[in-house]
PDB file of C-alpha atoms and ligand atoms in Angstrom:
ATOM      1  CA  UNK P 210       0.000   0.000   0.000  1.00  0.00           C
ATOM      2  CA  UNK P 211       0.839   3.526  -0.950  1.00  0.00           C
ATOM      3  CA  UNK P 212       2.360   5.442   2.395  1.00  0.00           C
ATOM      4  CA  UNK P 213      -0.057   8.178   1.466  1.00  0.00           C
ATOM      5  CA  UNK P 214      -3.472   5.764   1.157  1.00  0.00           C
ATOM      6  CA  UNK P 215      -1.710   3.961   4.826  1.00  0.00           C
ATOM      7  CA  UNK P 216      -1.660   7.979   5.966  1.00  0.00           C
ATOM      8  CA  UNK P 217      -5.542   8.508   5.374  1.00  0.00           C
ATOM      9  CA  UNK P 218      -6.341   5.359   6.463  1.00  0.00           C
ATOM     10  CA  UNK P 219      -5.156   5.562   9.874  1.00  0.00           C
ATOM     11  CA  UNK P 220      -6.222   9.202   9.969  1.00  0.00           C
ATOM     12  CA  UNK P 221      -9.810   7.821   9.039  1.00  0.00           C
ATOM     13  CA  UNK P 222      -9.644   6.073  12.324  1.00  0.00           C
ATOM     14  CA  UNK P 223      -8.992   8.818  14.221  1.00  0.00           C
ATOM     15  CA  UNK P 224     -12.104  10.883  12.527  1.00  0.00           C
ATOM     16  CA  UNK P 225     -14.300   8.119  13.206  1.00  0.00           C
ATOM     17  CA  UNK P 226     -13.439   7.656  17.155  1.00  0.00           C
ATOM     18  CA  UNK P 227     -13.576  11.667  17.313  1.00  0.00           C
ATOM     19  CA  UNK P 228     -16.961  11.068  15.597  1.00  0.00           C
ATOM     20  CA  UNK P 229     -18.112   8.395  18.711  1.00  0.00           C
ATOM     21  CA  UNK P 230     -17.028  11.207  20.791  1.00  0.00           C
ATOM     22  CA  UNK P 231     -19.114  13.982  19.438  1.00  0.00           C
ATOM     23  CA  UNK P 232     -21.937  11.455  19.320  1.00  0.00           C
ATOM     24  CA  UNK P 233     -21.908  10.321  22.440  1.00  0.00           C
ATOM     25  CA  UNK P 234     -21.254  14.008  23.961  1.00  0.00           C
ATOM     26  CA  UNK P 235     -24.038  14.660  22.187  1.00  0.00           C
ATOM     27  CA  UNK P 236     -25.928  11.723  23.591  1.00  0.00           C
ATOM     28  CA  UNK P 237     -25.235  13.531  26.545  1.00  0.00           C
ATOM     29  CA  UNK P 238     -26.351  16.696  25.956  1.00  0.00           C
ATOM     30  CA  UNK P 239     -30.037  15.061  25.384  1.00  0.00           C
ATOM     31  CA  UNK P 240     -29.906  13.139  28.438  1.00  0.00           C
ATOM     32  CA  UNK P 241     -29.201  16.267  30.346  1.00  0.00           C
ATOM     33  CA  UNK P 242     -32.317  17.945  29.004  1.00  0.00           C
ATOM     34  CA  UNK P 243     -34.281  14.795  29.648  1.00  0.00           C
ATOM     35  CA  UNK P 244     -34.482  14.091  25.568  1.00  0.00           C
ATOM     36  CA  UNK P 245     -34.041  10.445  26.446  1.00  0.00           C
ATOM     37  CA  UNK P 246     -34.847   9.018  22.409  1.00  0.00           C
ATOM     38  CA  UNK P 247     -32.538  11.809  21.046  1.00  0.00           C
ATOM     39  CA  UNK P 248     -29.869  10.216  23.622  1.00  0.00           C
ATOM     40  CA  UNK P 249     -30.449   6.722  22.434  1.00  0.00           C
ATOM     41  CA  UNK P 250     -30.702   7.642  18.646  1.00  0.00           C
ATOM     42  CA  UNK P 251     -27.161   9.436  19.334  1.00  0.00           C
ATOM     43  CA  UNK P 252     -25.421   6.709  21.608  1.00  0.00           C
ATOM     44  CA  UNK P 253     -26.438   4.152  18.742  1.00  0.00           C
ATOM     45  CA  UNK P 254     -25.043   6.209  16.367  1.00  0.00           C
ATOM     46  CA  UNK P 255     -21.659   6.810  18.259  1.00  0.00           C
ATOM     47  CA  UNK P 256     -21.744   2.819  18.412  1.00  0.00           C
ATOM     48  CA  UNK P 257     -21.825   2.505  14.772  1.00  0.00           C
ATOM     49  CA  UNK P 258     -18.620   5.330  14.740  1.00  0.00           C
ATOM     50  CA  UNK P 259     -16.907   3.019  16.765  1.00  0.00           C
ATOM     51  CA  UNK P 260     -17.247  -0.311  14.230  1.00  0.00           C
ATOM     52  CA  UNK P 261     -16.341   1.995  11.342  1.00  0.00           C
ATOM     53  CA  UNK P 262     -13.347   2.611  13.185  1.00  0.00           C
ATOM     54  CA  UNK P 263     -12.717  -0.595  14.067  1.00  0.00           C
ATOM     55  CA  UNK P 264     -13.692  -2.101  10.483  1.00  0.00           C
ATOM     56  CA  UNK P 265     -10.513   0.167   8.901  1.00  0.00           C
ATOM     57  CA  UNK P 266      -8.498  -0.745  11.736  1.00  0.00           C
ATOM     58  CA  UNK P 267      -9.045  -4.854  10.689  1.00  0.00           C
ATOM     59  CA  UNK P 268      -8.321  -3.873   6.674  1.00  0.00           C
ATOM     60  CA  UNK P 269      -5.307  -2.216   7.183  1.00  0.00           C
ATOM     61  CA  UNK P 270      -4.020  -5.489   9.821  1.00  0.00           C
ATOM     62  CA  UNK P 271      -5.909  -7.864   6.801  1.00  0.00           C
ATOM     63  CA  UNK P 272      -3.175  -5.783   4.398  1.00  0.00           C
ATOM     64  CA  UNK P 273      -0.617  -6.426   6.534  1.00  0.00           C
ATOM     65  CA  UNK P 274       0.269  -2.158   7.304  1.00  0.00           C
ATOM     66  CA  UNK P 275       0.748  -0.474   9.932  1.00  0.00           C
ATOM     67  CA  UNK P 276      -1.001   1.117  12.414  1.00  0.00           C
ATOM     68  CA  UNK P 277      -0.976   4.492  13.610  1.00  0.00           C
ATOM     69  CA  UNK P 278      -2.534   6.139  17.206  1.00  0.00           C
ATOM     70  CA  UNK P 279      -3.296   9.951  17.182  1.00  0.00           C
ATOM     71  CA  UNK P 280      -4.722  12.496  19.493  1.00  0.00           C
ATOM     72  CA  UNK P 281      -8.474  12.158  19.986  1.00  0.00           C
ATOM     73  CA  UNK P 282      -9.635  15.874  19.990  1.00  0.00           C
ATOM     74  CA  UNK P 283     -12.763  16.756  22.658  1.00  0.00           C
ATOM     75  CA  UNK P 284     -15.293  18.030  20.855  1.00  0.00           C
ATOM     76  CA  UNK P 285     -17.005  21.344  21.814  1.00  0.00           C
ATOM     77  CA  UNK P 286     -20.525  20.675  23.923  1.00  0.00           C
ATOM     78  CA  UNK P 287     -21.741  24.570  23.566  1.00  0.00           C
ATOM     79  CA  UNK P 288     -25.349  23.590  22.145  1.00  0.00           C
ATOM     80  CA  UNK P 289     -28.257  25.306  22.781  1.00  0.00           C
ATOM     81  CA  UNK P 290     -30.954  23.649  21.587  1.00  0.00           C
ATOM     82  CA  UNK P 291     -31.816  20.537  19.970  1.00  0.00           C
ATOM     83  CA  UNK P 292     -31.508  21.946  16.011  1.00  0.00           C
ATOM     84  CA  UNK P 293     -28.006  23.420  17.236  1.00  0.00           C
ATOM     85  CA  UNK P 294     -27.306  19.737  17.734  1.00  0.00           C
ATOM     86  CA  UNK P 295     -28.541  18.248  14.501  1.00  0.00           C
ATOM     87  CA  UNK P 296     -27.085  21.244  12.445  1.00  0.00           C
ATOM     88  CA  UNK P 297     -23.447  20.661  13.754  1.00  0.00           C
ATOM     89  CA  UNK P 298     -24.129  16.735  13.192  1.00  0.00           C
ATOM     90  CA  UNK P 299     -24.872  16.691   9.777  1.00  0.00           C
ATOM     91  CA  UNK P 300     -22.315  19.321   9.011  1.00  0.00           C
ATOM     92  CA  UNK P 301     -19.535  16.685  10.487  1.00  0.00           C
ATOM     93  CA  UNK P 302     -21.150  14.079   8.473  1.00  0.00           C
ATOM     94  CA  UNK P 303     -20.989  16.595   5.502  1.00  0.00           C
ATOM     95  CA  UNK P 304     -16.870  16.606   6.372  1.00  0.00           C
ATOM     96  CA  UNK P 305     -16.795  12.973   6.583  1.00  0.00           C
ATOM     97  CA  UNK P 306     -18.101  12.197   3.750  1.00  0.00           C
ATOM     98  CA  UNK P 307     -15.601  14.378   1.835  1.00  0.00           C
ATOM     99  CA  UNK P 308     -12.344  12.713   4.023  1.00  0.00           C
ATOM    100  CA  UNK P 309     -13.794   8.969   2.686  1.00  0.00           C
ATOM    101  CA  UNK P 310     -14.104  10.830  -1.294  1.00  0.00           C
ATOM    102  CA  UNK P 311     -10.347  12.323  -0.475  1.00  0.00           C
ATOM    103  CA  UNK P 312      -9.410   8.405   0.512  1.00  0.00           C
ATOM    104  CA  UNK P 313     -11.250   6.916  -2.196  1.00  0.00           C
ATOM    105  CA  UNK P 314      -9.552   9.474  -5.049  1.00  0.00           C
ATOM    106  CA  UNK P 315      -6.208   8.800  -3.700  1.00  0.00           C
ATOM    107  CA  UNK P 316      -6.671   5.489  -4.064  1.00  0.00           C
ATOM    108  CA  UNK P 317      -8.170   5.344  -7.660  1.00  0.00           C
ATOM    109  CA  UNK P 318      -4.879   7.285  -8.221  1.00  0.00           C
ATOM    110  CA  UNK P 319      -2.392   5.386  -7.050  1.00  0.00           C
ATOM    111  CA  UNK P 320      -4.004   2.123  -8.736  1.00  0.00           C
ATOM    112  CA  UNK P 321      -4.974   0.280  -4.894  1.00  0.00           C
ATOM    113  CA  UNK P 322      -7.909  -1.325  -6.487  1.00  0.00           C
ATOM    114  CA  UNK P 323      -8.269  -3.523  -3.045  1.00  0.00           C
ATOM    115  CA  UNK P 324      -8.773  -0.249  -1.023  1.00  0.00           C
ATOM    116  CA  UNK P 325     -11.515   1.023  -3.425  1.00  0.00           C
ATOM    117  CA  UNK P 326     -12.883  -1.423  -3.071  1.00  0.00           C
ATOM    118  CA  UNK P 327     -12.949  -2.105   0.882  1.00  0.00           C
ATOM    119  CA  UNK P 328     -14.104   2.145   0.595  1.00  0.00           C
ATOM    120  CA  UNK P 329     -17.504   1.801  -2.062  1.00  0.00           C
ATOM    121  CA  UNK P 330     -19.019  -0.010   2.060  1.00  0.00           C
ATOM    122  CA  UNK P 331     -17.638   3.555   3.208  1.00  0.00           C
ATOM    123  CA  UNK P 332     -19.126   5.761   0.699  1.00  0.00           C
ATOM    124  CA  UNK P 333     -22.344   4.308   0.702  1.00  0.00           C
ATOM    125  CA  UNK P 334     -22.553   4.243   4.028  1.00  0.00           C
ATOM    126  CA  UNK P 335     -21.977   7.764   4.769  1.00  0.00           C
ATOM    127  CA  UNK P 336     -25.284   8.477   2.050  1.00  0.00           C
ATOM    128  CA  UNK P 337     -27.057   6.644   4.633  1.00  0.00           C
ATOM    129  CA  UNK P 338     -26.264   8.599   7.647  1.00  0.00           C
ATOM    130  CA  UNK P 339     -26.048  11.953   6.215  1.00  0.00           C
ATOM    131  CA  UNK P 340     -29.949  11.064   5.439  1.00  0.00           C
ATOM    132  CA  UNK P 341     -30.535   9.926   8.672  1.00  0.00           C
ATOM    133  CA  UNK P 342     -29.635  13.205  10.430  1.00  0.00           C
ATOM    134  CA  UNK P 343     -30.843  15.696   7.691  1.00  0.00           C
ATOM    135  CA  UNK P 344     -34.353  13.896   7.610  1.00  0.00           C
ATOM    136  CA  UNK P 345     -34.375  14.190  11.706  1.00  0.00           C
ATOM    137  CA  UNK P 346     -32.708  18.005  11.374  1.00  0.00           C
ATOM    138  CA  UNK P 347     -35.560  18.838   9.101  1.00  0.00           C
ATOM    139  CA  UNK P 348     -37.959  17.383  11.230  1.00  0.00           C
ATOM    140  CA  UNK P 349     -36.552  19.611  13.923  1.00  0.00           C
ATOM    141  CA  UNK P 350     -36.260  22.897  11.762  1.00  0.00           C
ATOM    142  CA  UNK P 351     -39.883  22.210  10.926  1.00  0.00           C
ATOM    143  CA  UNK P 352     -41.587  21.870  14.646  1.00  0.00           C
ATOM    144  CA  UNK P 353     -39.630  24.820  15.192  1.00  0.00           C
ATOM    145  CA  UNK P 354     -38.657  23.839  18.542  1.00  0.00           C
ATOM    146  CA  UNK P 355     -42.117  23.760  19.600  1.00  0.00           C
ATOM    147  CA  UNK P 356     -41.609  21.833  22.599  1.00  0.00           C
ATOM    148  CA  UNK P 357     -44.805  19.055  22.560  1.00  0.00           C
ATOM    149  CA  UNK P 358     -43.803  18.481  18.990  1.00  0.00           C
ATOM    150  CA  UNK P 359     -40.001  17.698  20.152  1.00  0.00           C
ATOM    151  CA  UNK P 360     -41.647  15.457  23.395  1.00  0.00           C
ATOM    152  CA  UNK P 361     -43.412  13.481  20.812  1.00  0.00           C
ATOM    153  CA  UNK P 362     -40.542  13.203  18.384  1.00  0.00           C
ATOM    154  CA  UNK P 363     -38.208  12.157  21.483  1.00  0.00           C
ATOM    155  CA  UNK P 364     -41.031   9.117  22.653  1.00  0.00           C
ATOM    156  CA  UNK P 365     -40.792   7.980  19.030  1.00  0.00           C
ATOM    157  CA  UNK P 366     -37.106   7.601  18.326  1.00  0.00           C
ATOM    158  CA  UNK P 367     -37.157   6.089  21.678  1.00  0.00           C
ATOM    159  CA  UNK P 368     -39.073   3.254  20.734  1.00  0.00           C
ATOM    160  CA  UNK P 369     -37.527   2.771  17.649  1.00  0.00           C
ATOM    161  CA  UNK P 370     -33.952   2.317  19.235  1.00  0.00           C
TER     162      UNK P 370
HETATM  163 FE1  FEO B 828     -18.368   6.956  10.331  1.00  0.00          FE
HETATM  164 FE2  FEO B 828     -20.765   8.843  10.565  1.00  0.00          FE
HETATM  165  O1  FEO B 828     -19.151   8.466   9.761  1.00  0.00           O
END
């Protein structure tokens, strides 16, 4: 493998445990304010960070490369509301997505038809989540915060966990 494809691999890791982070700070954030199905929809979804993580962390052992630890950055927990949330969550999703295109390019480029492979799981999964939290941002931005809207929203994503 190319040392720069090895380079955004194992910097991929790192984005996706910061990602766990945000989530679960965020998971946080709604348990705080007693928004217990916003909590569980973000703790689930910092679960899933963590296997994307760990499923780049198993190709690059599977290719025989090396591994790589780097700082884990805190994230910043200044929300305010519940859209403030979403917003900055689909935005980071936004900036994922483009890190896995920047992976997937270099690859194409340097010929590592293995690693474009192992990324098409990558790129369509990211499609998936950025859906997931624009369709619950909009669903936010619509009920404009009105708070019995939000309380009903918040029972049903807690039975859907
Ligand atoms: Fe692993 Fe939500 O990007």
């Amino acid at each position: 493998m190319e040392n720069k494809i090895n380079e955004l691999l194992n910097q991929q890791i790192n984005f996706e445990f910061y990602s766990a982070y945000l989530y679960l700070a965020m998971s946080t954030y709604f348990s705080e304010i007693n928004m217990d199905g916003f909590a569980k929809f973000m703790k689930n979804q910092a679960k899933e960070e963590l296997e994307h993580a760990q499923k780049i962390y198993d190709y690059l052992l599977l290719r025989n490369e090396k591994i790589t630890y780097q700082r884990i950055e805190a994230p910043d927990t200044d929300w305010v509301n519940a859209q403030d949330v979403l917003d900055e969550a689909i935005e980071h999703e936004k900036m994922i997505s483009s890190k896995i295109h920047e992976l997937y390019k270099t690859a194409k480029e340097k010929d590592d038809f293995a690693t474009m492979n192992f990324l098409n799981w990558f790129v369509e999964e990211q499609l998936e989540e950025e859906e997931k939290f624009r369709i619950l941002q909009e669903k936010i931005k619509a009920f404009d915060e009105c708070s019995c809207t939000l309380e009903a929203m918040d029972r049903e994503l807690n039975k859907d966990q």
